[in-house]
Coordinates of C-alpha atoms in Angstrom, one line a residue:
X1 CA -0.1 -11.5 21.2
X2 CA -4.0 -10.4 20.0
X3 CA -4.7 -9.5 16.2
X4 CA -5.8 -5.9 17.1
X5 CA -2.7 -5.6 19.2
X6 CA -0.7 -7.0 15.7
X7 CA -2.9 -4.5 13.9
X8 CA -1.6 -1.8 15.6
X9 CA 2.0 -2.8 16.0
X10 CA 2.6 -3.0 11.8
X11 CA 0.3 0.1 11.7
X12 CA 2.2 2.3 14.0
X13 CA 5.4 1.5 12.3
X14 CA 3.3 2.1 9.1
X15 CA 2.1 5.5 10.2
X16 CA 5.6 6.3 11.0
X17 CA 6.8 5.6 7.9
X18 CA 4.0 7.6 6.3
X19 CA 4.3 10.7 8.4
X20 CA 7.8 10.7 6.7
X21 CA 6.1 10.5 3.1
X22 CA 4.1 13.6 4.1
X23 CA 7.1 15.3 4.9
X24 CA 9.1 14.1 1.7
X25 CA 5.8 15.3 -0.2
X26 CA 5.8 18.8 1.4
X27 CA 9.3 18.9 0.5
X28 CA 9.2 17.6 -2.9
X29 CA 5.6 20.2 -3.7
X30 CA 8.3 23.3 -2.2
X31 CA 11.4 22.1 -4.9
X32 CA 9.5 21.0 -7.3
X33 CA 6.1 21.8 -7.6
X34 CA 4.1 20.3 -10.1
X35 CA 6.5 21.0 -13.0
X36 CA 8.3 19.2 -16.1
X37 CA 11.0 17.4 -13.7
X38 CA 8.8 16.6 -11.0
X39 CA 7.0 14.4 -13.7
X40 CA 10.1 13.3 -14.7
X41 CA 10.8 12.1 -11.8
X42 CA 7.7 10.3 -10.3
X43 CA 7.8 8.9 -14.0
X44 CA 10.8 7.4 -13.5
X45 CA 10.5 6.5 -9.4
X46 CA 6.6 4.6 -10.8
X47 CA 8.5 1.7 -12.5
X48 CA 10.6 0.3 -9.3
X49 CA 8.0 1.7 -6.7
X50 CA 5.6 -0.5 -8.4
X51 CA 7.5 -3.8 -7.5
X52 CA 8.1 -2.1 -3.8
X53 CA 4.4 -1.7 -3.1
X54 CA 3.3 -5.1 -4.9
X55 CA 6.3 -7.2 -3.1
X56 CA 6.5 -5.2 0.5
X57 CA 2.8 -4.7 1.2
X58 CA 1.7 -8.4 0.6
X59 CA 1.9 -9.8 -3.0
X60 CA 5.1 -11.9 -2.6
X61 CA 4.3 -13.0 1.3
X62 CA 0.7 -13.8 -0.2
X63 CA 2.6 -17.1 -1.4
X64 CA 5.8 -17.3 0.2
X65 CA 4.3 -17.1 3.9
X66 CA 1.6 -20.4 3.6
X67 CA 4.7 -22.6 2.3
X68 CA 6.8 -20.8 5.0
X69 CA 4.6 -22.0 7.7
X70 CA 3.8 -25.2 6.1
X71 CA 7.7 -25.9 6.3
X72 CA 7.8 -24.4 9.9
X73 CA 5.1 -26.7 11.2
X74 CA 6.8 -30.1 9.2
X75 CA 9.8 -29.5 9.5
X76 CA 11.0 -27.2 12.2
X77 CA 13.1 -24.1 11.6
X78 CA 16.0 -26.7 10.0
X79 CA 13.2 -27.3 7.1
X80 CA 12.3 -23.4 6.7
X81 CA 15.8 -22.6 6.4
X82 CA 16.3 -24.7 3.7
X83 CA 13.5 -23.8 1.9
X84 CA 14.3 -20.0 2.4
X85 CA 18.0 -20.4 0.9
X86 CA 16.5 -22.5 -2.4
X87 CA 14.0 -19.3 -2.8
X88 CA 16.9 -16.8 -1.8
X89 CA 19.1 -18.6 -4.5
X90 CA 16.6 -18.3 -7.4
X91 CA 15.3 -14.9 -6.8
X92 CA 18.6 -13.5 -6.3
X93 CA 19.5 -14.7 -9.3
X94 CA 16.7 -14.7 -11.3
X95 CA 16.2 -10.9 -10.2
X96 CA 19.7 -10.0 -11.2
X97 CA 19.0 -11.1 -14.8
X98 CA 15.9 -9.3 -14.8
X99 CA 17.5 -5.7 -13.5
X100 CA 20.0 -5.9 -15.8
X101 CA 18.0 -6.7 -18.8
X102 CA 15.4 -4.1 -17.8
X103 CA 17.8 -1.5 -17.4
X104 CA 19.1 -2.0 -20.9
X105 CA 15.9 -1.9 -22.1
X106 CA 14.7 1.5 -20.3
X107 CA 14.0 3.6 -23.4
X108 CA 11.7 1.3 -25.3
X109 CA 10.5 1.0 -21.3
X110 CA 9.9 4.4 -21.2
X111 CA 8.5 4.9 -24.6
X112 CA 6.0 2.2 -24.5
X113 CA 4.8 1.7 -21.0
X114 CA 6.3 4.2 -18.3
X115 CA 5.3 7.4 -20.2
X116 CA 4.6 7.5 -23.7
X117 CA 3.8 11.4 -23.7
X118 CA 7.3 12.2 -23.2
X119 CA 8.2 10.7 -26.6
X120 CA 8.0 13.6 -28.1
X121 CA 10.5 15.7 -25.5
X122 CA 14.1 14.7 -26.3
X123 CA 15.0 16.4 -23.0
X124 CA 12.1 15.2 -20.7
X125 CA 12.6 11.5 -22.5
X126 CA 16.9 11.1 -21.9
X127 CA 16.4 12.8 -18.3
X128 CA 13.3 9.9 -17.2
X129 CA 15.8 7.1 -18.6
X130 CA 18.8 7.5 -17.0
X131 CA 16.9 8.3 -13.6
X132 CA 15.4 5.1 -14.3
X133 CA 18.2 3.2 -14.7
X134 CA 19.8 4.4 -11.6
X135 CA 16.8 3.6 -9.3
X136 CA 15.7 0.1 -11.3
X137 CA 18.3 -1.8 -8.7
X138 CA 15.4 -1.1 -5.9
X139 CA 13.2 -3.3 -7.2
X140 CA 16.0 -6.1 -6.4
X141 CA 16.6 -4.6 -3.0
X142 CA 12.6 -4.4 -2.2
X143 CA 11.7 -8.0 -3.6
X144 CA 14.6 -9.6 -1.3
X145 CA 13.2 -7.5 1.4
X146 CA 9.9 -9.0 0.8
X147 CA 10.9 -12.2 0.8
X148 CA 13.0 -11.7 4.5
X149 CA 10.0 -9.7 5.7
X150 CA 7.9 -13.0 4.9
X151 CA 10.1 -14.7 7.3
X152 CA 9.6 -12.5 9.8
X153 CA 5.6 -12.3 9.8
X154 CA 5.7 -16.0 9.8
X155 CA 8.2 -16.0 12.9
X156 CA 5.8 -13.3 14.9
X157 CA 8.5 -10.5 14.3
X158 CA 6.6 -7.8 12.4
X159 CA 8.5 -4.6 13.7
X160 CA 11.7 -4.7 11.6
X161 CA 9.3 -5.5 8.7
X162 CA 7.1 -2.9 9.3
X163 CA 9.6 -0.1 10.0
X164 CA 12.4 -0.7 7.6
X165 CA 10.3 1.7 4.6
X166 CA 11.1 4.7 6.8
X167 CA 14.6 4.7 5.5
X168 CA 13.4 5.3 1.9
X169 CA 11.7 8.5 3.1
X170 CA 14.5 9.6 5.5
X171 CA 17.0 9.7 3.2
X172 CA 14.8 11.4 0.4
X173 CA 13.9 14.1 2.7
X174 CA 17.6 14.2 3.3
X175 CA 18.2 14.7 -0.4
X176 CA 15.7 17.4 -0.7
X177 CA 16.8 19.1 2.2
X178 CA 20.1 19.5 0.7
X179 CA 18.8 20.4 -2.6
X180 CA 17.0 23.6 -0.9
X181 CA 19.4 24.5 1.6
X182 CA 22.5 24.9 -1.6
X183 CA 19.6 26.0 -4.0
X184 CA 20.4 23.2 -6.6
X185 CA 18.4 23.6 -10.2
X186 CA 15.5 21.3 -10.3
X187 CA 17.4 18.5 -12.4
X188 CA 19.7 18.2 -9.8
X189 CA 17.4 17.6 -7.1
X190 CA 16.1 14.9 -9.4
X191 CA 19.3 13.0 -9.6
X192 CA 20.1 13.5 -6.0
X193 CA 16.6 11.4 -5.2
X194 CA 17.4 9.0 -7.6
X195 CA 20.7 8.0 -5.9
X196 CA 18.7 8.4 -2.3
X197 CA 16.7 6.3 -3.2
X198 CA 18.7 3.3 -4.1
X199 CA 20.7 3.7 -0.8
X200 CA 17.8 3.5 0.8
X201 CA 17.0 -0.2 -0.7
X202 CA 20.4 -1.3 0.4
X203 CA 19.5 -0.5 3.7
X204 CA 16.4 -2.0 3.9
X205 CA 17.6 -5.1 2.5
X206 CA 20.1 -4.8 5.5
X207 CA 17.6 -4.3 8.2
X208 CA 15.2 -7.1 7.5
X209 CA 18.7 -9.2 6.6
X210 CA 20.0 -8.3 10.7
X211 CA 16.2 -8.7 11.4
X212 CA 16.2 -12.5 10.5
X213 CA 19.4 -13.4 12.1
X214 CA 18.3 -12.2 15.2
X215 CA 15.1 -14.4 14.7
X216 CA 17.4 -17.1 14.5
X217 CA 17.6 -18.0 10.9
X218 CA 21.2 -17.2 9.1
X219 CA 20.5 -17.4 4.9
X220 CA 23.3 -18.6 2.9
X221 CA 23.6 -18.5 -0.6
X222 CA 23.1 -21.5 -2.5
X223 CA 23.2 -22.2 -6.0
X224 CA 19.4 -21.6 -7.7
X225 CA 18.1 -24.9 -8.4
X226 CA 14.2 -25.3 -9.2
X227 CA 13.5 -27.8 -6.2
X228 CA 9.5 -28.7 -6.1
X229 CA 8.9 -26.1 -2.8
X230 CA 10.4 -23.5 -5.2
X231 CA 8.3 -24.5 -7.9
X232 CA 5.4 -24.5 -5.9
X233 CA 6.1 -20.9 -4.8
X234 CA 6.2 -19.5 -8.7
X235 CA 3.2 -21.1 -9.3
X236 CA 1.6 -19.3 -6.9
X237 CA 3.8 -16.0 -6.9
X238 CA 3.3 -14.6 -10.2
X239 CA -0.7 -14.6 -10.1
X240 CA 0.1 -13.1 -6.5
X241 CA 2.2 -10.8 -8.1
X242 CA -0.4 -9.7 -10.3
X243 CA -3.3 -9.3 -7.7
X244 CA -1.1 -7.6 -5.2
X245 CA -0.4 -4.8 -7.4
X246 CA -3.5 -4.2 -8.5
X247 CA -3.5 -0.5 -7.3
X248 CA -0.3 0.2 -8.4
X249 CA -0.9 -1.5 -11.6
X250 CA -3.7 0.6 -12.1
X251 CA -1.6 4.1 -11.2
X252 CA 0.8 3.2 -13.9
X253 CA -1.7 2.8 -16.5
X254 CA -3.1 6.2 -15.3
X255 CA 0.1 7.6 -15.4
X256 CA 1.1 6.4 -18.9
X257 CA -1.8 7.8 -20.2
X258 CA -1.7 11.4 -17.8
X259 CA 1.8 11.7 -19.7
X260 CA 0.6 13.5 -22.3
X261 CA -0.6 16.6 -20.1
X262 CA 2.2 18.5 -18.0
X263 CA 1.7 18.4 -14.6
X264 CA -0.8 15.4 -14.6
X265 CA 1.7 13.2 -13.0
X266 CA 2.7 15.2 -10.2
X267 CA -0.7 15.8 -9.4
X268 CA -1.9 12.0 -9.0
X269 CA 1.3 11.5 -7.0
X270 CA 0.7 14.7 -4.6
X271 CA -2.6 12.8 -4.1
X272 CA -1.8 9.6 -4.0
X273 CA 0.4 10.2 -1.1
X274 CA -2.8 11.6 1.1
X275 CA -4.8 8.5 0.7
X276 CA -1.8 6.3 1.2
X277 CA -1.9 7.2 4.8
X278 CA -5.0 5.5 5.9
X279 CA -3.9 2.5 3.2
X280 CA -1.0 1.9 4.5
X281 CA -1.7 2.2 8.7
X282 CA -5.0 0.1 8.0
X283 CA -5.1 -2.0 4.7
X284 CA -1.3 -3.0 5.2
X285 CA -1.3 -4.0 8.4
X286 CA -4.3 -6.0 8.0
X287 CA -3.1 -7.8 5.2
X288 CA 0.7 -8.5 6.9
X289 CA -0.5 -10.0 10.1
X290 CA -4.0 -11.8 8.9
X291 CA -2.7 -13.8 5.8
X292 CA -0.5 -16.2 8.3
X293 CA -3.3 -15.6 11.3
X294 CA -5.2 -17.3 8.3
X295 CA -3.0 -19.7 7.2
X296 CA -2.3 -20.9 10.6
X297 CA -6.1 -21.4 11.5
X298 CA -6.8 -23.2 8.5
X299 CA -3.6 -25.4 8.4
X300 CA -4.9 -26.1 12.2
X301 CA -8.5 -27.3 10.9
X302 CA -10.3 -24.5 12.7
X303 CA -12.4 -23.2 10.5
X304 CA -14.8 -21.3 12.6
X305 CA -11.6 -19.8 13.9
X306 CA -10.6 -18.5 10.4
X307 CA -13.8 -17.0 9.7
X308 CA -14.4 -15.1 12.3
X309 CA -11.2 -13.6 11.6
X310 CA -11.8 -12.6 8.5
X311 CA -15.0 -11.0 9.5
X312 CA -13.6 -9.1 12.5
X313 CA -10.8 -7.6 10.2
X314 CA -13.4 -6.4 7.5
X315 CA -15.0 -5.0 11.0
X316 CA -12.0 -3.4 11.6
X317 CA -11.5 -1.8 8.5
X318 CA -14.4 -0.5 8.0
X319 CA -14.5 1.2 11.4
X320 CA -11.1 3.1 10.5
X321 CA -11.5 3.4 6.9
X322 CA -15.0 5.4 6.6
X323 CA -14.4 7.9 9.1
X324 CA -10.8 8.8 7.0
X325 CA -12.6 8.5 3.6
X326 CA -15.1 10.8 4.4
X327 CA -12.7 13.4 6.1
X328 CA -10.6 13.2 2.9
X329 CA -13.4 13.8 0.8
X330 CA -15.0 16.9 2.9
X331 CA -11.4 18.3 3.8
X332 CA -9.5 17.7 0.3
X333 CA -9.1 21.5 -0.2
X334 CA -7.8 22.0 3.0
X335 CA -5.1 19.4 3.3
X336 CA -3.5 20.3 -0.2
X337 CA -3.2 23.6 0.8
X338 CA -1.6 23.2 4.3
X339 CA 0.1 20.3 3.3
X340 CA 1.4 21.5 0.1
X341 CA 1.0 25.2 -1.1
X342 CA 4.0 26.9 -0.7
X343 CA 7.2 27.5 -3.1
X344 CA 7.0 26.3 -6.1
X345 CA 3.4 24.6 -5.5
X346 CA 0.7 27.4 -6.4
X347 CA -2.9 27.5 -5.3
X348 CA -4.4 26.4 -9.2
X349 CA -2.0 23.5 -8.1
X350 CA -4.3 23.0 -4.9
X351 CA -7.2 22.9 -6.8
X352 CA -6.5 20.1 -9.1
X353 CA -4.7 17.9 -6.5
X354 CA -8.0 18.6 -4.1
X355 CA -10.1 17.4 -6.3
X356 CA -8.2 13.9 -7.2
X357 CA -7.9 13.7 -3.7
X358 CA -11.4 13.7 -3.0
X359 CA -12.5 11.0 -5.9
X360 CA -9.7 8.9 -4.2
X361 CA -11.6 9.9 -0.8
X362 CA -14.8 7.7 -1.9
X363 CA -12.3 4.8 -3.4
X364 CA -10.3 4.6 0.1
X365 CA -12.7 2.0 1.8
X366 CA -12.6 -0.4 -1.4
X367 CA -9.0 -0.1 -1.9
X368 CA -8.3 -0.9 2.4
X369 CA -11.2 -4.1 1.9
X370 CA -8.9 -5.7 -1.4
X371 CA -6.1 -6.0 1.6
X372 CA -8.8 -7.5 4.1
X373 CA -10.4 -10.2 1.3
X374 CA -7.4 -11.2 -1.1
X375 CA -5.9 -13.5 2.4
X376 CA -8.9 -15.0 2.5
X377 CA -7.9 -16.9 -0.8
X378 CA -3.7 -16.7 0.0
X379 CA -4.2 -18.8 3.0
X380 CA -5.8 -21.2 1.3
X381 CA -3.0 -20.7 -1.4
X382 CA -5.5 -19.6 -4.1
X383 CA -3.9 -17.0 -6.2
X384 CA -5.5 -17.4 -9.3
X385 CA -9.2 -16.3 -8.7
X386 CA -7.8 -12.9 -7.1
X387 CA -5.9 -12.8 -10.5
X388 CA -8.9 -13.0 -12.4
X389 CA -10.6 -10.5 -10.7
X390 CA -7.6 -7.6 -10.9
X391 CA -7.8 -8.6 -14.8
X392 CA -11.3 -7.5 -14.9
X393 CA -10.5 -4.6 -12.6
X394 CA -7.4 -3.4 -14.7
X395 CA -9.5 -4.1 -17.9
X396 CA -12.3 -1.5 -16.3
X397 CA -9.9 0.9 -15.4
X398 CA -7.7 1.5 -18.7
X399 CA -11.4 1.6 -20.1
X400 CA -12.8 4.1 -18.1
X401 CA -9.1 6.6 -18.2
X402 CA -8.8 6.4 -21.7
X403 CA -12.6 7.6 -22.1
X404 CA -12.6 10.4 -18.8
X405 CA -9.3 11.9 -19.5
X406 CA -10.1 13.9 -22.5
X407 CA -13.2 14.6 -20.5
X408 CA -12.1 15.5 -16.7
X409 CA -8.1 15.0 -17.6
X410 CA -6.4 14.3 -14.2
X411 CA -9.4 13.5 -12.6
X412 CA -10.9 11.1 -14.7
X413 CA -7.9 9.0 -14.2
X414 CA -8.8 9.2 -10.4
X415 CA -12.7 8.1 -11.3
X416 CA -11.6 5.1 -12.8
X417 CA -9.0 3.9 -9.8
X418 CA -11.6 4.5 -7.2
X419 CA -14.5 2.3 -9.7
X420 CA -11.8 -0.1 -10.6
X421 CA -10.9 -0.6 -6.7
X422 CA -14.6 -1.2 -5.4
X423 CA -15.3 -3.5 -8.8
X424 CA -12.4 -5.8 -7.6
X425 CA -13.5 -5.6 -3.7
X426 CA -17.1 -6.6 -4.7
X427 CA -16.5 -9.6 -6.7
X428 CA -13.7 -10.8 -4.1
X429 CA -16.0 -10.3 -1.2
X430 CA -19.1 -12.0 -3.2
X431 CA -17.0 -15.4 -3.7
X432 CA -15.5 -15.6 -0.5
X433 CA -19.0 -15.8 0.5
X434 CA -20.7 -18.0 -2.5
X435 CA -17.7 -20.5 -1.3
X436 CA -18.6 -20.2 2.5
X437 CA -15.1 -19.6 3.5
X438 CA -16.8 -15.7 4.7
X439 CA -19.8 -16.3 7.0
X440 CA -22.2 -13.7 6.1
X441 CA -23.6 -12.1 9.6
X442 CA -26.5 -9.6 9.6
X443 CA -24.4 -8.3 12.6
X444 CA -21.7 -7.0 10.3
X445 CA -24.1 -5.3 7.9
X446 CA -25.7 -3.3 10.6
X447 CA -23.0 -2.4 12.3
X448 CA -21.6 -1.0 9.0
X449 CA -24.7 1.0 8.2
X450 CA -24.7 2.2 11.7
X451 CA -21.0 3.3 11.0
X452 CA -22.2 5.1 8.0
X453 CA -24.0 6.9 9.4
X454 CA -22.0 8.1 12.1
X455 CA -19.8 9.1 9.8
X456 CA -22.6 11.0 7.7
X457 CA -23.0 13.0 11.2
X458 CA -19.0 13.6 11.3
X459 CA -19.2 15.1 7.6
X460 CA -22.0 17.3 8.1
X461 CA -20.4 18.8 10.9
X462 CA -17.0 19.0 9.3
X463 CA -18.9 21.3 6.7
X464 CA -20.5 23.6 8.9
X465 CA -16.7 23.8 11.2
X466 CA -14.7 24.5 8.0
X467 CA -17.1 27.6 7.0
X468 CA -16.2 28.9 10.8
X469 CA -12.8 28.5 10.3
X470 CA -12.4 29.5 6.5
X471 CA -10.3 32.8 7.7
X472 CA -8.0 30.8 9.0
X473 CA -7.7 28.2 6.2
X474 CA -7.2 30.8 3.0
X475 CA -3.8 30.7 1.3
X476 CA -2.9 34.0 2.8
X477 CA -3.0 32.6 6.6
X478 CA -0.1 32.3 8.3
X479 CA 0.7 28.2 8.2
X480 CA 0.7 28.0 11.9
X481 CA -3.0 29.0 11.7
X482 CA -4.1 27.1 9.0
X483 CA -2.5 23.9 10.9
X484 CA -4.0 24.9 14.2
X485 CA -7.4 25.3 12.1
X486 CA -6.8 21.6 10.3
X487 CA -5.9 20.3 13.7
X488 CA -9.1 21.6 15.2
X489 CA -10.9 19.9 12.5
X490 CA -9.7 16.7 12.9
X491 CA -9.8 16.7 16.7
X492 CA -13.5 17.7 16.7
X493 CA -14.3 15.1 13.8
X494 CA -12.7 12.0 16.2
X495 CA -15.0 12.4 18.7
X496 CA -18.4 13.0 16.9
X497 CA -17.4 10.1 15.1
X498 CA -16.6 7.3 17.6
X499 CA -19.2 8.5 20.1
X500 CA -21.4 8.3 17.6
X501 CA -20.6 5.2 16.3
X502 CA -20.4 3.4 19.8
X503 CA -23.4 5.0 20.9
X504 CA -25.9 3.8 18.3
X505 CA -24.0 0.4 18.2
X506 CA -21.4 0.8 14.9
X507 CA -19.0 -0.4 17.3
X508 CA -19.0 -2.1 21.0
X509 CA -16.5 -1.8 23.6
X510 CA -16.8 -5.7 24.3
X511 CA -16.0 -6.6 21.4
X512 CA -12.9 -4.6 21.4
X513 CA -11.9 -5.7 24.5
X514 CA -12.2 -9.1 23.5
X515 CA -10.3 -9.2 20.6
X516 CA -7.4 -6.9 22.4
X517 CA -7.6 -10.2 24.6
X518 CA -8.0 -12.7 22.1
X519 CA -4.8 -15.1 21.8
X520 CA -3.3 -15.4 17.9
X521 CA -3.6 -19.1 19.1
X522 CA -6.9 -21.1 17.8
X523 CA -9.0 -22.5 20.4
X524 CA -8.8 -26.1 21.3
X525 CA -12.3 -26.3 19.3
X526 CA -13.5 -29.5 17.7
X527 CA -11.8 -29.4 14.0
X528 CA -14.8 -28.7 11.1
X529 CA -13.0 -29.2 8.1
X530 CA -15.0 -29.4 4.9

């Protein structure tokens, strides 16, 4: 299967999950708006969800996949099975201790990390603690799911791991639907959502476990032992965990700062959900597929193949992400109004969330490029360099958020996150080029400039067309009219962008055909190891 087809497999499954995520957030906005209970639930959910995104979207795989691939190459499936059982035993035991310890410490965690601003409101504080205790075992489920997903990805079974997150959204939608149907009060709705999160974690773990068994590996539980392989994994995993969760770490910092203003946490969450669609579909797909491909090419000594994989992935990311970023920036008001403005979500809420979304749109290419650049380090078992860049990014985010929040409120936190994301991207790219792990190609530079031109023309068209359809996009218009108008804008934007991109050389049909036909296995070329 070609690289692009693998991107499409993972991206398609992730797209399904994100579509359900939109439905979930739409129901959430209608049920809770940006009120105090919405803030409480999102604050409680952010901590276990941090680990879901951190592990499920590549950080654990960054450490596990290269070692698992090496075991397959050296000792076959039996050796990979032994390694997996060693890791599973240690991981399960550590996670069980961590989960119990975190649950017992939850009041302190809420007061000092999750939502310091809730400390003065005893009711909000108490409910946040209790909801977080219910949801925290989700961390354990998702960490084990991440390990099994890494095995599936290394064995070229991508779909089960990519489709598993759908269950979280399906169960949360069911809980919200039940709450709206029965007219439950906001607190009861939050409780139903919390239990649905825990149930979803167990279901996702079951799905990937069955996927691994279907792939031909049966994992049994073994007494935890710190074997040399496990120690090597831990050495790689700790910095990878910090690095892989950079966006979520920055969001957790932003949440802690935003907890001082009612409605700020939920406003940031609603905007976050929108830009997570292209980030998930493109960025996560590239990260999940690229890492094992790079690791395999490097293990085989195919350095030119590895460099080509990296460049084509960057090209693919920019080709799809730039129009998404421009569309989010130009149509932020329209997107938020159509998706959320009903029930408890007011016109004033739309203005606040849309301003945040526009800023996230500007940061989107940087966030996605991080996913395409980090595998260049992880495939070489270097997790410390990206971790250092992550620490720089976190420091910048924290300083900017503290400085800008008193001035721009929620938008200041979004500015800080976007600036931190672009800083991390520039550092990752520059060092890969400096180390000659990434080939500098003028063709990549010129194609990027042409894609920017195509995106600029698309933006001008959207500004004009949205003005022409403004009567259909007002809050007073029926929802069907608003959906049709937004759909028409997107339908107009896509052929404009892609048509201009191909016409001026930003993209090339021949190149795409070659990528679609190119086999994953490296060609039989002389090795050029350095």
